[in-house]
Each structure stands twice: as C-alpha cells, then as structure tokens.
Short mmCIF file of C-alpha atoms in Angstrom, two decimals:
data_model
loop_
_atom_site.label_atom_id
_atom_site.label_comp_id
_atom_site.label_asym_id
_atom_site.label_seq_id
_atom_site.Cartn_x
_atom_site.Cartn_y
_atom_site.Cartn_z
CA MET A 1 16.74 12.09 -16.75
CA ALA A 2 14.32 9.18 -17.11
CA ARG A 3 14.17 6.55 -14.44
CA ARG A 4 15.34 3.03 -15.35
CA VAL A 5 13.32 -0.19 -15.35
CA LEU A 6 14.66 -3.61 -16.28
CA LEU A 7 11.89 -5.66 -17.88
CA VAL A 8 12.70 -9.38 -17.85
CA GLU A 9 10.15 -10.84 -20.25
CA ASP A 10 10.44 -13.18 -23.24
CA GLU A 11 7.12 -12.50 -24.96
CA PRO A 12 7.69 -9.78 -27.61
CA SER A 13 4.14 -8.43 -27.47
CA ILE A 14 4.35 -7.96 -23.69
CA VAL A 15 7.78 -6.33 -24.01
CA GLU A 16 6.38 -3.94 -26.58
CA ALA A 17 3.27 -3.11 -24.52
CA VAL A 18 5.05 -2.62 -21.19
CA SER A 19 7.85 -0.62 -22.82
CA PHE A 20 5.34 1.67 -24.52
CA ILE A 21 3.27 2.18 -21.35
CA LEU A 22 6.24 2.87 -19.08
CA THR A 23 8.11 5.01 -21.62
CA ARG A 24 5.04 7.23 -21.94
CA ALA A 25 5.06 7.53 -18.14
CA GLY A 26 8.67 8.79 -18.19
CA TRP A 27 10.67 5.61 -17.64
CA THR A 28 13.55 4.21 -19.66
CA VAL A 29 12.86 0.52 -20.20
CA HIS A 30 15.63 -2.00 -20.84
CA ALA A 31 14.24 -5.36 -21.91
CA HIS A 32 15.93 -8.70 -21.36
CA ALA A 33 14.45 -12.04 -22.42
CA ASP A 34 16.64 -14.71 -20.80
CA GLY A 35 16.28 -15.89 -17.22
CA ALA A 36 19.77 -17.43 -17.24
CA THR A 37 21.49 -14.04 -17.65
CA ALA A 38 18.93 -11.75 -15.98
CA LEU A 39 20.97 -11.34 -12.79
CA ASP A 40 24.01 -10.19 -14.77
CA ARG A 41 21.85 -7.68 -16.64
CA ALA A 42 20.40 -6.34 -13.38
CA ARG A 43 23.86 -6.02 -11.84
CA ALA A 44 25.23 -4.19 -14.89
CA GLY A 45 22.24 -1.91 -15.52
CA ALA A 46 21.55 -0.62 -12.00
CA PRO A 47 17.78 -0.35 -12.55
CA GLU A 48 15.51 1.36 -10.06
CA LEU A 49 13.00 -1.44 -10.50
CA VAL A 50 12.84 -4.90 -12.08
CA VAL A 51 9.63 -6.09 -13.74
CA LEU A 52 9.97 -9.86 -13.85
CA ASP A 53 7.97 -12.59 -15.60
CA ALA A 54 7.67 -15.97 -13.89
CA MET A 55 8.06 -18.11 -17.02
CA LEU A 56 11.34 -17.42 -18.80
CA PRO A 57 13.81 -19.40 -20.89
CA GLY A 58 16.97 -20.43 -19.09
CA ARG A 59 15.72 -19.97 -15.52
CA SER A 60 12.32 -19.25 -14.08
CA GLY A 61 11.46 -15.80 -12.79
CA PHE A 62 11.22 -17.32 -9.32
CA ASP A 63 14.83 -18.50 -9.61
CA VAL A 64 15.87 -15.07 -10.90
CA LEU A 65 14.08 -13.44 -7.97
CA ARG A 66 15.91 -15.73 -5.55
CA ASP A 67 19.22 -14.73 -7.21
CA LEU A 68 18.39 -11.02 -7.09
CA ARG A 69 17.64 -11.19 -3.37
CA ALA A 70 20.79 -13.22 -2.61
CA ASP A 71 23.14 -10.79 -4.39
CA PRO A 72 24.21 -7.74 -2.33
CA VAL A 73 24.30 -5.57 -5.48
CA THR A 74 20.66 -6.26 -6.37
CA ALA A 75 19.08 -7.28 -3.06
CA ALA A 76 17.40 -3.92 -2.43
CA ILE A 77 16.03 -3.34 -5.94
CA PRO A 78 12.21 -3.50 -5.91
CA VAL A 79 10.87 -6.38 -8.01
CA LEU A 80 7.40 -6.49 -9.54
CA MET A 81 6.41 -9.99 -10.65
CA LEU A 82 4.21 -9.57 -13.73
CA THR A 83 2.96 -12.96 -14.80
CA ALA A 84 0.14 -14.94 -16.36
CA ARG A 85 0.52 -17.35 -13.45
CA GLY A 86 -2.04 -15.78 -11.17
CA GLN A 87 -2.74 -18.64 -8.82
CA GLU A 88 -2.51 -17.93 -5.11
CA ARG A 89 0.43 -20.32 -4.69
CA ASP A 90 2.39 -18.37 -7.34
CA ARG A 91 1.69 -15.08 -5.54
CA ASP A 92 2.64 -16.61 -2.20
CA LEU A 93 5.87 -18.04 -3.60
CA ALA A 94 6.83 -14.73 -5.21
CA LEU A 95 6.22 -12.80 -2.01
CA ARG A 96 8.02 -15.40 0.08
CA LEU A 97 11.05 -15.13 -2.22
CA GLY A 98 11.10 -11.36 -1.82
CA ALA A 99 8.96 -9.86 -4.59
CA THR A 100 7.99 -6.31 -3.71
CA GLY A 101 4.78 -6.53 -5.76
CA PHE A 102 2.78 -9.01 -7.83
CA MET A 103 0.49 -8.39 -10.82
CA THR A 104 -1.15 -10.76 -13.25
CA LYS A 105 -1.52 -10.54 -17.01
CA PRO A 106 -3.62 -9.18 -18.51
CA PHE A 107 -3.18 -5.89 -16.68
CA ALA A 108 -4.63 -2.40 -16.95
CA ASN A 109 -2.15 0.20 -18.18
CA ALA A 110 -2.94 2.65 -15.39
CA GLU A 111 -2.57 -0.06 -12.74
CA LEU A 112 0.85 -1.04 -14.08
CA VAL A 113 2.10 2.56 -14.06
CA ALA A 114 0.71 3.16 -10.56
CA GLU A 115 2.33 0.00 -9.21
CA VAL A 116 5.70 0.78 -10.81
CA ARG A 117 5.60 4.29 -9.33
CA ARG A 118 4.60 2.96 -5.91
CA LEU A 119 7.32 0.33 -5.81
CA ALA A 120 10.01 2.68 -7.05
CA GLY A 121 9.05 5.37 -4.56
CA GLY A 122 7.36 7.87 -6.82
#
C-alpha cells in the first residue's frame, strides 16, 4: 500500500511535478489548492505528511501550519513547507510555527524525495 501525502499547493504545474515525482517514489499524492479548507482536508485524509506552500488562496500556508499544529488530530503530522518564499525570515517563521522541514522552489527532484522520506520516517 502506498504511503499518503497531502500536497497543499495552488499552482497546477507544481502540483503536477510534485505528484509525478512522489508517485514515482511510491507515494499516493492527494492535492488540495485552497488554504481555507486545507485543515479539513488534512483531518479527513489522515496523511503521513503534508507538503505545504506558503502562498495559497483563502489562507496562507503559515496560517494553515498554525491550524495544523493547534489541532490534536493533525498536530503530529510532519509538515514540509515547499515555497518560493526562500527568505530567512520565511524559514524562521515556518520553523517557529512548527514546520518539520523547509524547502524552496525550484527544488531538485532527488532532494524532494529524500526530504519527504526523512520527514515521514522512511
């Protein structure tokens, strides 16, 4: 059985690329594009990992991360922030809010797979 990742990303080309890369690595990827309903999707889907963009419609990825950490159902799910916002203050904010990992776009395919495996424990 494939392992489950929730990808919260609104850019179709990034959704397609990440889905392709992770599916080839044995993951089942469920994509969701709206920050306003991302917490509900995470609660319902029970993913092993959330890959979360910072800039989303509805609510920012930072707000979604805050929500994920505050909810007992999702608090322990590893979260990889994957964002074009690569400034140090963005990284610091993500880690302060409870991100398990942080990567910037563009990314190398092998690095993304390695980080997802590391954060999800194998």
